[in-house]
JSON list of C-alpha atoms in Angstrom, two decimals:
[
{"chain": "A", "resi": 1, "resn": "MET", "atom": "CA", "xyz": [4.22, -17.81, -15.00]},
{"chain": "A", "resi": 2, "resn": "ASP", "atom": "CA", "xyz": [0.82, -19.16, -13.98]},
{"chain": "A", "resi": 3, "resn": "LEU", "atom": "CA", "xyz": [0.10, -17.65, -10.56]},
{"chain": "A", "resi": 4, "resn": "GLN", "atom": "CA", "xyz": [-2.79, -20.09, -10.00]},
{"chain": "A", "resi": 5, "resn": "LEU", "atom": "CA", "xyz": [-5.19, -17.24, -9.32]},
{"chain": "A", "resi": 6, "resn": "ASN", "atom": "CA", "xyz": [-7.89, -18.10, -11.85]},
{"chain": "A", "resi": 7, "resn": "GLY", "atom": "CA", "xyz": [-11.28, -18.12, -10.17]},
{"chain": "A", "resi": 8, "resn": "LYS", "atom": "CA", "xyz": [-10.08, -16.63, -6.88]},
{"chain": "A", "resi": 9, "resn": "VAL", "atom": "CA", "xyz": [-12.12, -13.90, -5.18]},
{"chain": "A", "resi": 10, "resn": "ALA", "atom": "CA", "xyz": [-10.36, -10.70, -4.07]},
{"chain": "A", "resi": 11, "resn": "LEU", "atom": "CA", "xyz": [-11.23, -7.41, -2.44]},
{"chain": "A", "resi": 12, "resn": "VAL", "atom": "CA", "xyz": [-8.83, -4.54, -3.13]},
{"chain": "A", "resi": 13, "resn": "ALA", "atom": "CA", "xyz": [-9.30, -1.55, -0.85]},
{"chain": "A", "resi": 14, "resn": "GLY", "atom": "CA", "xyz": [-8.61, 1.85, -2.37]},
{"chain": "A", "resi": 15, "resn": "SER", "atom": "CA", "xyz": [-8.68, 0.60, -5.94]},
{"chain": "A", "resi": 16, "resn": "SER", "atom": "CA", "xyz": [-10.24, 3.46, -7.90]},
{"chain": "A", "resi": 17, "resn": "ARG", "atom": "CA", "xyz": [-6.80, 4.87, -8.76]},
{"chain": "A", "resi": 18, "resn": "GLY", "atom": "CA", "xyz": [-3.06, 4.50, -8.30]},
{"chain": "A", "resi": 19, "resn": "ILE", "atom": "CA", "xyz": [-1.52, 1.43, -6.69]},
{"chain": "A", "resi": 20, "resn": "GLY", "atom": "CA", "xyz": [-4.85, -0.12, -5.72]},
{"chain": "A", "resi": 21, "resn": "ARG", "atom": "CA", "xyz": [-6.23, 0.19, -9.22]},
{"chain": "A", "resi": 22, "resn": "ALA", "atom": "CA", "xyz": [-3.11, -1.41, -10.70]},
{"chain": "A", "resi": 23, "resn": "ILE", "atom": "CA", "xyz": [-3.39, -4.31, -8.23]},
{"chain": "A", "resi": 24, "resn": "ALA", "atom": "CA", "xyz": [-7.06, -4.84, -9.11]},
{"chain": "A", "resi": 25, "resn": "ALA", "atom": "CA", "xyz": [-6.26, -4.86, -12.83]},
{"chain": "A", "resi": 26, "resn": "ALA", "atom": "CA", "xyz": [-3.39, -7.31, -12.32]},
{"chain": "A", "resi": 27, "resn": "LEU", "atom": "CA", "xyz": [-5.67, -9.69, -10.39]},
{"chain": "A", "resi": 28, "resn": "LEU", "atom": "CA", "xyz": [-8.31, -9.45, -13.11]},
{"chain": "A", "resi": 29, "resn": "ARG", "atom": "CA", "xyz": [-5.72, -10.32, -15.75]},
{"chain": "A", "resi": 30, "resn": "GLU", "atom": "CA", "xyz": [-4.97, -13.48, -13.78]},
{"chain": "A", "resi": 31, "resn": "GLY", "atom": "CA", "xyz": [-8.64, -14.50, -13.85]},
{"chain": "A", "resi": 32, "resn": "CYS", "atom": "CA", "xyz": [-9.74, -13.31, -10.41]},
{"chain": "A", "resi": 33, "resn": "ARG", "atom": "CA", "xyz": [-13.12, -11.88, -9.54]},
{"chain": "A", "resi": 34, "resn": "VAL", "atom": "CA", "xyz": [-12.36, -8.56, -7.92]},
{"chain": "A", "resi": 35, "resn": "CYS", "atom": "CA", "xyz": [-14.27, -6.16, -5.69]},
{"chain": "A", "resi": 36, "resn": "ILE", "atom": "CA", "xyz": [-12.95, -2.65, -6.24]},
{"chain": "A", "resi": 37, "resn": "THR", "atom": "CA", "xyz": [-13.57, 0.08, -3.68]},
{"chain": "A", "resi": 38, "resn": "GLY", "atom": "CA", "xyz": [-13.14, 3.81, -3.24]},
{"chain": "A", "resi": 39, "resn": "ARG", "atom": "CA", "xyz": [-14.52, 6.81, -1.41]},
{"chain": "A", "resi": 40, "resn": "ASP", "atom": "CA", "xyz": [-15.08, 8.90, -4.54]},
{"chain": "A", "resi": 41, "resn": "ASP", "atom": "CA", "xyz": [-18.09, 7.60, -6.48]},
{"chain": "A", "resi": 42, "resn": "ALA", "atom": "CA", "xyz": [-17.08, 9.19, -9.78]},
{"chain": "A", "resi": 43, "resn": "SER", "atom": "CA", "xyz": [-13.54, 7.78, -9.75]},
{"chain": "A", "resi": 44, "resn": "LEU", "atom": "CA", "xyz": [-14.80, 4.35, -8.71]},
{"chain": "A", "resi": 45, "resn": "HIS", "atom": "CA", "xyz": [-17.44, 4.30, -11.43]},
{"chain": "A", "resi": 46, "resn": "LEU", "atom": "CA", "xyz": [-14.90, 5.30, -14.09]},
{"chain": "A", "resi": 47, "resn": "ALA", "atom": "CA", "xyz": [-12.39, 2.67, -12.93]},
{"chain": "A", "resi": 48, "resn": "GLY", "atom": "CA", "xyz": [-15.11, 0.01, -12.91]},
{"chain": "A", "resi": 49, "resn": "GLU", "atom": "CA", "xyz": [-16.27, 0.90, -16.41]},
{"chain": "A", "resi": 50, "resn": "GLU", "atom": "CA", "xyz": [-12.76, 0.77, -17.83]},
{"chain": "A", "resi": 51, "resn": "MET", "atom": "CA", "xyz": [-11.98, -2.56, -16.14]},
{"chain": "A", "resi": 52, "resn": "ALA", "atom": "CA", "xyz": [-15.30, -4.02, -17.31]},
{"chain": "A", "resi": 53, "resn": "LYS", "atom": "CA", "xyz": [-14.41, -3.21, -20.92]},
{"chain": "A", "resi": 54, "resn": "SER", "atom": "CA", "xyz": [-11.17, -5.16, -20.59]},
{"chain": "A", "resi": 55, "resn": "PHE", "atom": "CA", "xyz": [-12.19, -8.04, -18.35]},
{"chain": "A", "resi": 56, "resn": "GLY", "atom": "CA", "xyz": [-16.00, -8.28, -18.32]},
{"chain": "A", "resi": 57, "resn": "GLU", "atom": "CA", "xyz": [-18.61, -6.93, -15.91]},
{"chain": "A", "resi": 58, "resn": "GLU", "atom": "CA", "xyz": [-19.18, -10.33, -14.33]},
{"chain": "A", "resi": 59, "resn": "TYR", "atom": "CA", "xyz": [-15.67, -10.26, -12.84]},
{"chain": "A", "resi": 60, "resn": "ILE", "atom": "CA", "xyz": [-16.06, -6.88, -11.10]},
{"chain": "A", "resi": 61, "resn": "LEU", "atom": "CA", "xyz": [-18.01, -5.69, -8.08]},
{"chain": "A", "resi": 62, "resn": "LYS", "atom": "CA", "xyz": [-17.94, -1.97, -7.23]},
{"chain": "A", "resi": 63, "resn": "LEU", "atom": "CA", "xyz": [-18.45, -0.85, -3.62]},
{"chain": "A", "resi": 64, "resn": "SER", "atom": "CA", "xyz": [-18.23, 2.78, -2.54]},
{"chain": "A", "resi": 65, "resn": "GLY", "atom": "CA", "xyz": [-17.38, 3.87, 0.99]},
{"chain": "A", "resi": 66, "resn": "ASP", "atom": "CA", "xyz": [-14.75, 4.60, 3.60]},
{"chain": "A", "resi": 67, "resn": "LEU", "atom": "CA", "xyz": [-12.98, 1.31, 4.36]},
{"chain": "A", "resi": 68, "resn": "THR", "atom": "CA", "xyz": [-11.70, 2.54, 7.69]},
{"chain": "A", "resi": 69, "resn": "ASP", "atom": "CA", "xyz": [-15.28, 2.42, 9.01]},
{"chain": "A", "resi": 70, "resn": "SER", "atom": "CA", "xyz": [-16.18, -0.89, 10.68]},
{"chain": "A", "resi": 71, "resn": "LYS", "atom": "CA", "xyz": [-19.79, -0.93, 9.45]},
{"chain": "A", "resi": 72, "resn": "ILE", "atom": "CA", "xyz": [-18.81, -0.19, 5.85]},
{"chain": "A", "resi": 73, "resn": "ILE", "atom": "CA", "xyz": [-16.09, -2.84, 6.00]},
{"chain": "A", "resi": 74, "resn": "ALA", "atom": "CA", "xyz": [-18.53, -5.45, 7.28]},
{"chain": "A", "resi": 75, "resn": "GLY", "atom": "CA", "xyz": [-21.04, -4.53, 4.59]},
{"chain": "A", "resi": 76, "resn": "ALA", "atom": "CA", "xyz": [-18.45, -4.66, 1.82]},
{"chain": "A", "resi": 77, "resn": "LEU", "atom": "CA", "xyz": [-17.04, -8.04, 2.78]},
{"chain": "A", "resi": 78, "resn": "GLY", "atom": "CA", "xyz": [-20.54, -9.40, 3.35]},
{"chain": "A", "resi": 79, "resn": "SER", "atom": "CA", "xyz": [-21.53, -8.30, -0.17]},
{"chain": "A", "resi": 80, "resn": "VAL", "atom": "CA", "xyz": [-18.49, -10.00, -1.70]},
{"chain": "A", "resi": 81, "resn": "VAL", "atom": "CA", "xyz": [-19.29, -13.30, 0.00]},
{"chain": "A", "resi": 82, "resn": "LYS", "atom": "CA", "xyz": [-22.99, -13.00, -0.85]},
{"chain": "A", "resi": 83, "resn": "VAL", "atom": "CA", "xyz": [-22.28, -12.40, -4.54]},
{"chain": "A", "resi": 84, "resn": "TRP", "atom": "CA", "xyz": [-19.35, -14.78, -5.07]},
{"chain": "A", "resi": 85, "resn": "GLY", "atom": "CA", "xyz": [-19.58, -17.19, -2.13]},
{"chain": "A", "resi": 86, "resn": "SER", "atom": "CA", "xyz": [-16.08, -16.74, -0.71]},
{"chain": "A", "resi": 87, "resn": "LEU", "atom": "CA", "xyz": [-13.14, -14.44, -0.09]},
{"chain": "A", "resi": 88, "resn": "ASP", "atom": "CA", "xyz": [-9.64, -15.66, -0.97]},
{"chain": "A", "resi": 89, "resn": "ILE", "atom": "CA", "xyz": [-7.58, -12.47, -1.12]},
{"chain": "A", "resi": 90, "resn": "LEU", "atom": "CA", "xyz": [-7.66, -9.19, 0.79]},
{"chain": "A", "resi": 91, "resn": "ILE", "atom": "CA", "xyz": [-5.48, -6.30, -0.33]},
{"chain": "A", "resi": 92, "resn": "ALA", "atom": "CA", "xyz": [-5.51, -3.68, 2.43]},
{"chain": "A", "resi": 93, "resn": "ASN", "atom": "CA", "xyz": [-4.49, -0.59, 0.51]},
{"chain": "A", "resi": 94, "resn": "VAL", "atom": "CA", "xyz": [-5.70, 2.01, 2.97]},
{"chain": "A", "resi": 95, "resn": "GLY", "atom": "CA", "xyz": [-4.24, 5.33, 4.06]},
{"chain": "A", "resi": 96, "resn": "SER", "atom": "CA", "xyz": [-2.74, 8.68, 3.23]},
{"chain": "A", "resi": 97, "resn": "GLY", "atom": "CA", "xyz": [0.53, 10.42, 3.97]},
{"chain": "A", "resi": 98, "resn": "SER", "atom": "CA", "xyz": [-0.94, 13.91, 3.85]},
{"chain": "A", "resi": 99, "resn": "GLY", "atom": "CA", "xyz": [-0.26, 15.59, 7.17]},
{"chain": "A", "resi": 100, "resn": "LYS", "atom": "CA", "xyz": [1.65, 18.16, 9.16]},
{"chain": "A", "resi": 101, "resn": "LEU", "atom": "CA", "xyz": [5.45, 17.97, 9.24]},
{"chain": "A", "resi": 102, "resn": "GLY", "atom": "CA", "xyz": [7.61, 18.44, 12.33]},
{"chain": "A", "resi": 103, "resn": "TRP", "atom": "CA", "xyz": [7.69, 17.12, 15.87]},
{"chain": "A", "resi": 104, "resn": "ASP", "atom": "CA", "xyz": [4.82, 19.18, 17.32]},
{"chain": "A", "resi": 105, "resn": "GLN", "atom": "CA", "xyz": [1.78, 17.06, 16.54]},
{"chain": "A", "resi": 106, "resn": "SER", "atom": "CA", "xyz": [-1.62, 17.27, 18.20]},
{"chain": "A", "resi": 107, "resn": "ASP", "atom": "CA", "xyz": [-3.46, 14.29, 19.64]},
{"chain": "A", "resi": 108, "resn": "ALA", "atom": "CA", "xyz": [-6.08, 14.74, 16.93]},
{"chain": "A", "resi": 109, "resn": "GLU", "atom": "CA", "xyz": [-3.46, 14.48, 14.18]},
{"chain": "A", "resi": 110, "resn": "TRP", "atom": "CA", "xyz": [-1.95, 11.33, 15.69]},
{"chain": "A", "resi": 111, "resn": "GLU", "atom": "CA", "xyz": [-5.41, 9.80, 15.96]},
{"chain": "A", "resi": 112, "resn": "ARG", "atom": "CA", "xyz": [-6.39, 10.82, 12.41]},
{"chain": "A", "resi": 113, "resn": "LEU", "atom": "CA", "xyz": [-3.32, 9.38, 10.72]},
{"chain": "A", "resi": 114, "resn": "PHE", "atom": "CA", "xyz": [-3.31, 6.22, 12.83]},
{"chain": "A", "resi": 115, "resn": "ASN", "atom": "CA", "xyz": [-6.97, 5.64, 12.04]},
{"chain": "A", "resi": 116, "resn": "MET", "atom": "CA", "xyz": [-6.32, 6.01, 8.31]},
{"chain": "A", "resi": 117, "resn": "ASN", "atom": "CA", "xyz": [-3.00, 4.18, 8.08]},
{"chain": "A", "resi": 118, "resn": "PHE", "atom": "CA", "xyz": [-3.17, 1.52, 10.80]},
{"chain": "A", "resi": 119, "resn": "PHE", "atom": "CA", "xyz": [-6.56, 0.91, 12.35]},
{"chain": "A", "resi": 120, "resn": "GLY", "atom": "CA", "xyz": [-8.39, 0.85, 9.02]},
{"chain": "A", "resi": 121, "resn": "SER", "atom": "CA", "xyz": [-6.21, -2.02, 7.80]},
{"chain": "A", "resi": 122, "resn": "VAL", "atom": "CA", "xyz": [-6.56, -3.82, 11.14]},
{"chain": "A", "resi": 123, "resn": "ARG", "atom": "CA", "xyz": [-10.35, -3.59, 10.93]},
{"chain": "A", "resi": 124, "resn": "LEU", "atom": "CA", "xyz": [-10.29, -4.90, 7.37]},
{"chain": "A", "resi": 125, "resn": "ALA", "atom": "CA", "xyz": [-8.16, -7.89, 8.35]},
{"chain": "A", "resi": 126, "resn": "GLN", "atom": "CA", "xyz": [-10.16, -8.72, 11.44]},
{"chain": "A", "resi": 127, "resn": "THR", "atom": "CA", "xyz": [-13.40, -8.66, 9.47]},
{"chain": "A", "resi": 128, "resn": "ALA", "atom": "CA", "xyz": [-11.98, -10.68, 6.57]},
{"chain": "A", "resi": 129, "resn": "ILE", "atom": "CA", "xyz": [-10.34, -13.46, 8.58]},
{"chain": "A", "resi": 130, "resn": "PRO", "atom": "CA", "xyz": [-13.59, -15.22, 9.58]},
{"chain": "A", "resi": 131, "resn": "HIS", "atom": "CA", "xyz": [-14.48, -15.45, 5.87]},
{"chain": "A", "resi": 132, "resn": "MET", "atom": "CA", "xyz": [-11.09, -17.09, 5.15]},
{"chain": "A", "resi": 133, "resn": "GLN", "atom": "CA", "xyz": [-10.80, -19.50, 8.08]},
{"chain": "A", "resi": 134, "resn": "LYS", "atom": "CA", "xyz": [-12.37, -22.53, 6.42]},
{"chain": "A", "resi": 135, "resn": "ARG", "atom": "CA", "xyz": [-10.37, -22.55, 3.17]},
{"chain": "A", "resi": 136, "resn": "GLY", "atom": "CA", "xyz": [-7.39, -20.30, 3.81]},
{"chain": "A", "resi": 137, "resn": "GLY", "atom": "CA", "xyz": [-6.38, -17.20, 1.93]},
{"chain": "A", "resi": 138, "resn": "SER", "atom": "CA", "xyz": [-3.92, -14.37, 1.59]},
{"chain": "A", "resi": 139, "resn": "ILE", "atom": "CA", "xyz": [-3.83, -10.88, 3.10]},
{"chain": "A", "resi": 140, "resn": "VAL", "atom": "CA", "xyz": [-1.45, -8.24, 1.77]},
{"chain": "A", "resi": 141, "resn": "PHE", "atom": "CA", "xyz": [-1.06, -4.90, 3.52]},
{"chain": "A", "resi": 142, "resn": "ILE", "atom": "CA", "xyz": [0.23, -1.88, 1.60]},
{"chain": "A", "resi": 143, "resn": "SER", "atom": "CA", "xyz": [2.56, -0.02, 3.96]},
{"chain": "A", "resi": 144, "resn": "SER", "atom": "CA", "xyz": [5.42, 2.31, 2.95]},
{"chain": "A", "resi": 145, "resn": "ILE", "atom": "CA", "xyz": [9.17, 2.71, 3.19]},
{"chain": "A", "resi": 146, "resn": "VAL", "atom": "CA", "xyz": [8.49, 5.40, 5.79]},
{"chain": "A", "resi": 147, "resn": "GLY", "atom": "CA", "xyz": [7.68, 2.51, 8.11]},
{"chain": "A", "resi": 148, "resn": "VAL", "atom": "CA", "xyz": [11.15, 0.95, 7.88]},
{"chain": "A", "resi": 149, "resn": "GLU", "atom": "CA", "xyz": [13.52, 3.91, 8.26]},
{"chain": "A", "resi": 150, "resn": "ALA", "atom": "CA", "xyz": [13.72, 7.63, 8.96]},
{"chain": "A", "resi": 151, "resn": "THR", "atom": "CA", "xyz": [12.32, 9.92, 6.28]},
{"chain": "A", "resi": 152, "resn": "PRO", "atom": "CA", "xyz": [10.96, 13.50, 6.16]},
{"chain": "A", "resi": 153, "resn": "ALA", "atom": "CA", "xyz": [7.36, 12.16, 6.16]},
{"chain": "A", "resi": 154, "resn": "PRO", "atom": "CA", "xyz": [4.88, 13.22, 8.90]},
{"chain": "A", "resi": 155, "resn": "LEU", "atom": "CA", "xyz": [5.74, 11.46, 12.16]},
{"chain": "A", "resi": 156, "resn": "PRO", "atom": "CA", "xyz": [2.26, 10.02, 12.83]},
{"chain": "A", "resi": 157, "resn": "TYR", "atom": "CA", "xyz": [2.12, 8.61, 9.29]},
{"chain": "A", "resi": 158, "resn": "SER", "atom": "CA", "xyz": [5.55, 7.00, 9.60]},
{"chain": "A", "resi": 159, "resn": "ALA", "atom": "CA", "xyz": [4.74, 5.51, 13.00]},
{"chain": "A", "resi": 160, "resn": "ALA", "atom": "CA", "xyz": [1.42, 4.14, 11.77]},
{"chain": "A", "resi": 161, "resn": "LYS", "atom": "CA", "xyz": [3.02, 2.44, 8.75]},
{"chain": "A", "resi": 162, "resn": "SER", "atom": "CA", "xyz": [5.72, 0.98, 11.01]},
{"chain": "A", "resi": 163, "resn": "ALA", "atom": "CA", "xyz": [3.02, -0.36, 13.33]},
{"chain": "A", "resi": 164, "resn": "LEU", "atom": "CA", "xyz": [1.30, -1.94, 10.32]},
{"chain": "A", "resi": 165, "resn": "ILE", "atom": "CA", "xyz": [4.45, -3.83, 9.37]},
{"chain": "A", "resi": 166, "resn": "ASN", "atom": "CA", "xyz": [4.79, -5.15, 12.92]},
{"chain": "A", "resi": 167, "resn": "TYR", "atom": "CA", "xyz": [1.11, -6.09, 12.99]},
{"chain": "A", "resi": 168, "resn": "CYS", "atom": "CA", "xyz": [1.53, -7.98, 9.71]},
{"chain": "A", "resi": 169, "resn": "LYS", "atom": "CA", "xyz": [4.36, -10.10, 11.06]},
{"chain": "A", "resi": 170, "resn": "ASN", "atom": "CA", "xyz": [2.56, -10.98, 14.28]},
{"chain": "A", "resi": 171, "resn": "LEU", "atom": "CA", "xyz": [-0.79, -11.55, 12.59]},
{"chain": "A", "resi": 172, "resn": "ALA", "atom": "CA", "xyz": [0.89, -13.99, 10.20]},
{"chain": "A", "resi": 173, "resn": "ARG", "atom": "CA", "xyz": [1.80, -16.21, 13.16]},
{"chain": "A", "resi": 174, "resn": "ALA", "atom": "CA", "xyz": [-1.65, -15.88, 14.74]},
{"chain": "A", "resi": 175, "resn": "VAL", "atom": "CA", "xyz": [-3.58, -17.04, 11.64]},
{"chain": "A", "resi": 176, "resn": "ALA", "atom": "CA", "xyz": [-1.14, -19.54, 10.12]},
{"chain": "A", "resi": 177, "resn": "GLU", "atom": "CA", "xyz": [-3.16, -22.44, 11.59]},
{"chain": "A", "resi": 178, "resn": "TYR", "atom": "CA", "xyz": [-6.02, -21.45, 9.26]},
{"chain": "A", "resi": 179, "resn": "LYS", "atom": "CA", "xyz": [-3.72, -21.51, 6.23]},
{"chain": "A", "resi": 180, "resn": "ILE", "atom": "CA", "xyz": [-4.06, -17.73, 5.93]},
{"chain": "A", "resi": 181, "resn": "ARG", "atom": "CA", "xyz": [-0.85, -16.03, 4.83]},
{"chain": "A", "resi": 182, "resn": "VAL", "atom": "CA", "xyz": [-0.15, -12.38, 5.68]},
{"chain": "A", "resi": 183, "resn": "ASN", "atom": "CA", "xyz": [2.46, -10.20, 4.01]},
{"chain": "A", "resi": 184, "resn": "CYS", "atom": "CA", "xyz": [3.25, -6.53, 3.56]},
{"chain": "A", "resi": 185, "resn": "ILE", "atom": "CA", "xyz": [4.50, -4.31, 0.72]},
{"chain": "A", "resi": 186, "resn": "ALA", "atom": "CA", "xyz": [6.51, -1.15, 1.44]},
{"chain": "A", "resi": 187, "resn": "PRO", "atom": "CA", "xyz": [6.49, 0.99, -1.71]},
{"chain": "A", "resi": 188, "resn": "GLY", "atom": "CA", "xyz": [8.82, 3.90, -2.24]},
{"chain": "A", "resi": 189, "resn": "ASN", "atom": "CA", "xyz": [8.18, 6.86, -4.53]},
{"chain": "A", "resi": 190, "resn": "ILE", "atom": "CA", "xyz": [5.41, 5.75, -6.87]},
{"chain": "A", "resi": 191, "resn": "PHE", "atom": "CA", "xyz": [4.19, 8.11, -9.59]},
{"chain": "A", "resi": 192, "resn": "PHE", "atom": "CA", "xyz": [0.65, 8.00, -10.96]},
{"chain": "A", "resi": 193, "resn": "HIS", "atom": "CA", "xyz": [-1.86, 10.45, -12.37]},
{"chain": "A", "resi": 194, "resn": "GLY", "atom": "CA", "xyz": [-3.56, 12.38, -9.60]},
{"chain": "A", "resi": 195, "resn": "GLY", "atom": "CA", "xyz": [-1.03, 11.32, -6.99]},
{"chain": "A", "resi": 196, "resn": "SER", "atom": "CA", "xyz": [1.06, 13.46, -4.67]},
{"chain": "A", "resi": 197, "resn": "TRP", "atom": "CA", "xyz": [4.22, 13.15, -6.76]},
{"chain": "A", "resi": 198, "resn": "GLU", "atom": "CA", "xyz": [2.43, 14.59, -9.78]},
{"chain": "A", "resi": 199, "resn": "ARG", "atom": "CA", "xyz": [1.48, 17.64, -7.70]},
{"chain": "A", "resi": 200, "resn": "ASN", "atom": "CA", "xyz": [5.01, 17.91, -6.31]},
{"chain": "A", "resi": 201, "resn": "LEU", "atom": "CA", "xyz": [6.49, 17.85, -9.79]},
{"chain": "A", "resi": 202, "resn": "GLU", "atom": "CA", "xyz": [4.13, 20.61, -10.90]},
{"chain": "A", "resi": 203, "resn": "ASN", "atom": "CA", "xyz": [5.12, 22.80, -7.94]},
{"chain": "A", "resi": 204, "resn": "ARG", "atom": "CA", "xyz": [8.85, 22.10, -7.54]},
{"chain": "A", "resi": 205, "resn": "ARG", "atom": "CA", "xyz": [10.09, 19.91, -10.33]},
{"chain": "A", "resi": 206, "resn": "GLU", "atom": "CA", "xyz": [13.80, 20.68, -10.02]},
{"chain": "A", "resi": 207, "resn": "SER", "atom": "CA", "xyz": [14.06, 19.84, -6.30]},
{"chain": "A", "resi": 208, "resn": "VAL", "atom": "CA", "xyz": [11.97, 16.69, -6.70]},
{"chain": "A", "resi": 209, "resn": "MET", "atom": "CA", "xyz": [14.15, 15.37, -9.50]},
{"chain": "A", "resi": 210, "resn": "GLN", "atom": "CA", "xyz": [17.28, 16.18, -7.47]},
{"chain": "A", "resi": 211, "resn": "TYR", "atom": "CA", "xyz": [15.79, 14.21, -4.59]},
{"chain": "A", "resi": 212, "resn": "ILE", "atom": "CA", "xyz": [15.09, 11.20, -6.81]},
{"chain": "A", "resi": 213, "resn": "ALA", "atom": "CA", "xyz": [18.58, 11.35, -8.31]},
{"chain": "A", "resi": 214, "resn": "SER", "atom": "CA", "xyz": [20.28, 11.50, -4.90]},
{"chain": "A", "resi": 215, "resn": "GLU", "atom": "CA", "xyz": [18.07, 9.05, -2.96]},
{"chain": "A", "resi": 216, "resn": "VAL", "atom": "CA", "xyz": [16.93, 6.40, -5.47]},
{"chain": "A", "resi": 217, "resn": "PRO", "atom": "CA", "xyz": [19.76, 4.33, -7.03]},
{"chain": "A", "resi": 218, "resn": "LEU", "atom": "CA", "xyz": [17.58, 3.40, -10.03]},
{"chain": "A", "resi": 219, "resn": "ASN", "atom": "CA", "xyz": [17.12, 7.17, -10.55]},
{"chain": "A", "resi": 220, "resn": "ARG", "atom": "CA", "xyz": [13.39, 7.14, -11.31]},
{"chain": "A", "resi": 221, "resn": "PHE", "atom": "CA", "xyz": [9.95, 6.86, -9.81]},
{"chain": "A", "resi": 222, "resn": "GLY", "atom": "CA", "xyz": [8.31, 3.48, -9.51]},
{"chain": "A", "resi": 223, "resn": "THR", "atom": "CA", "xyz": [5.03, 2.64, -11.20]},
{"chain": "A", "resi": 224, "resn": "PRO", "atom": "CA", "xyz": [1.82, 1.26, -9.67]},
{"chain": "A", "resi": 225, "resn": "GLU", "atom": "CA", "xyz": [2.19, -1.76, -11.95]},
{"chain": "A", "resi": 226, "resn": "GLU", "atom": "CA", "xyz": [5.56, -2.62, -10.41]},
{"chain": "A", "resi": 227, "resn": "VAL", "atom": "CA", "xyz": [4.00, -2.62, -6.95]},
{"chain": "A", "resi": 228, "resn": "ALA", "atom": "CA", "xyz": [1.07, -4.64, -8.28]},
{"chain": "A", "resi": 229, "resn": "ASP", "atom": "CA", "xyz": [3.35, -7.35, -9.70]},
{"chain": "A", "resi": 230, "resn": "MET", "atom": "CA", "xyz": [4.91, -7.98, -6.29]},
{"chain": "A", "resi": 231, "resn": "THR", "atom": "CA", "xyz": [1.54, -7.81, -4.57]},
{"chain": "A", "resi": 232, "resn": "ILE", "atom": "CA", "xyz": [-0.23, -10.40, -6.70]},
{"chain": "A", "resi": 233, "resn": "PHE", "atom": "CA", "xyz": [2.77, -12.74, -6.42]},
{"chain": "A", "resi": 234, "resn": "LEU", "atom": "CA", "xyz": [2.44, -12.59, -2.63]},
{"chain": "A", "resi": 235, "resn": "ALA", "atom": "CA", "xyz": [-1.33, -13.06, -2.89]},
{"chain": "A", "resi": 236, "resn": "SER", "atom": "CA", "xyz": [-0.94, -16.12, -5.10]},
{"chain": "A", "resi": 237, "resn": "PRO", "atom": "CA", "xyz": [-0.44, -19.81, -4.23]},
{"chain": "A", "resi": 238, "resn": "VAL", "atom": "CA", "xyz": [2.93, -19.62, -6.00]},
{"chain": "A", "resi": 239, "resn": "SER", "atom": "CA", "xyz": [4.30, -17.86, -2.89]},
{"chain": "A", "resi": 240, "resn": "GLY", "atom": "CA", "xyz": [2.76, -20.47, -0.62]},
{"chain": "A", "resi": 241, "resn": "PHE", "atom": "CA", "xyz": [5.66, -20.67, 1.86]},
{"chain": "A", "resi": 242, "resn": "VAL", "atom": "CA", "xyz": [5.93, -16.88, 2.24]},
{"chain": "A", "resi": 243, "resn": "THR", "atom": "CA", "xyz": [4.22, -15.27, 5.21]},
{"chain": "A", "resi": 244, "resn": "GLY", "atom": "CA", "xyz": [5.02, -12.58, 7.76]},
{"chain": "A", "resi": 245, "resn": "GLY", "atom": "CA", "xyz": [7.33, -10.70, 5.40]},
{"chain": "A", "resi": 246, "resn": "CYS", "atom": "CA", "xyz": [7.69, -7.06, 4.40]},
{"chain": "A", "resi": 247, "resn": "PHE", "atom": "CA", "xyz": [8.83, -6.59, 0.81]},
{"chain": "A", "resi": 248, "resn": "ILE", "atom": "CA", "xyz": [10.32, -3.26, -0.22]},
{"chain": "A", "resi": 249, "resn": "VAL", "atom": "CA", "xyz": [9.61, -1.89, -3.72]},
{"chain": "A", "resi": 250, "resn": "ASP", "atom": "CA", "xyz": [11.58, 1.34, -3.86]},
{"chain": "A", "resi": 251, "resn": "GLY", "atom": "CA", "xyz": [14.35, 1.26, -6.49]},
{"chain": "A", "resi": 252, "resn": "GLY", "atom": "CA", "xyz": [16.98, 0.69, -3.82]},
{"chain": "A", "resi": 253, "resn": "GLN", "atom": "CA", "xyz": [16.19, 3.79, -1.75]},
{"chain": "A", "resi": 254, "resn": "THR", "atom": "CA", "xyz": [16.08, 2.26, 1.72]},
{"chain": "A", "resi": 255, "resn": "ARG", "atom": "CA", "xyz": [19.36, 1.39, 3.41]},
{"chain": "A", "resi": 256, "resn": "THR", "atom": "CA", "xyz": [17.83, -0.64, 6.23]},
{"chain": "A", "resi": 257, "resn": "ILE", "atom": "CA", "xyz": [18.15, -4.41, 5.97]}
]
């Protein structure tokens, strides 16, 4: 299927590894020019080199920094527009689920996880929207299944991802007049090199595999590429009547409608 993405300009936050990297590669395969970002210079440089070999250096812009910081966000988006003249797609893949378990959470922990998993994405969207107002565009937030039902994940992380889903739906209505579409992906258990599930398997393989077998009907981990396929569909003109939705990619794990 032609997703009509050839020549579009995209910024993918958190794209030096894992889900973000897979999304960036999928957009490049469709002919997009893609800005990849990451906080670790070495990982970002390696990802950029490997993508350049496959797709060409002229299609890739590498920007290092923390994309929860307003100044860095403004600089990154400004660089994209300066180099390529526009911004058509924003993939807000920002956050981390690493945190303390249990009900007793400090104010600092709530603030830390909300800043990483909610406010960072909000700042990205608010900075990107002015660049999209004239010609329209697509914003896709990467949330999590922890935002749609109860799980053992840290409470501040779950609440932040739930808030992101709600923000997505309401933002979609607020910017529809500019022909900007806003959608959200809620991935389940996604395995990739260097990710948390790789570490969990190394430390407690038997219990992890029992968990997958009991909780995931498809009885396996998902891949970053499977999340990427859904993401670029939502980012593309082919899904032009889709906005304000949250799309779950979890092998059937969630029971919430």
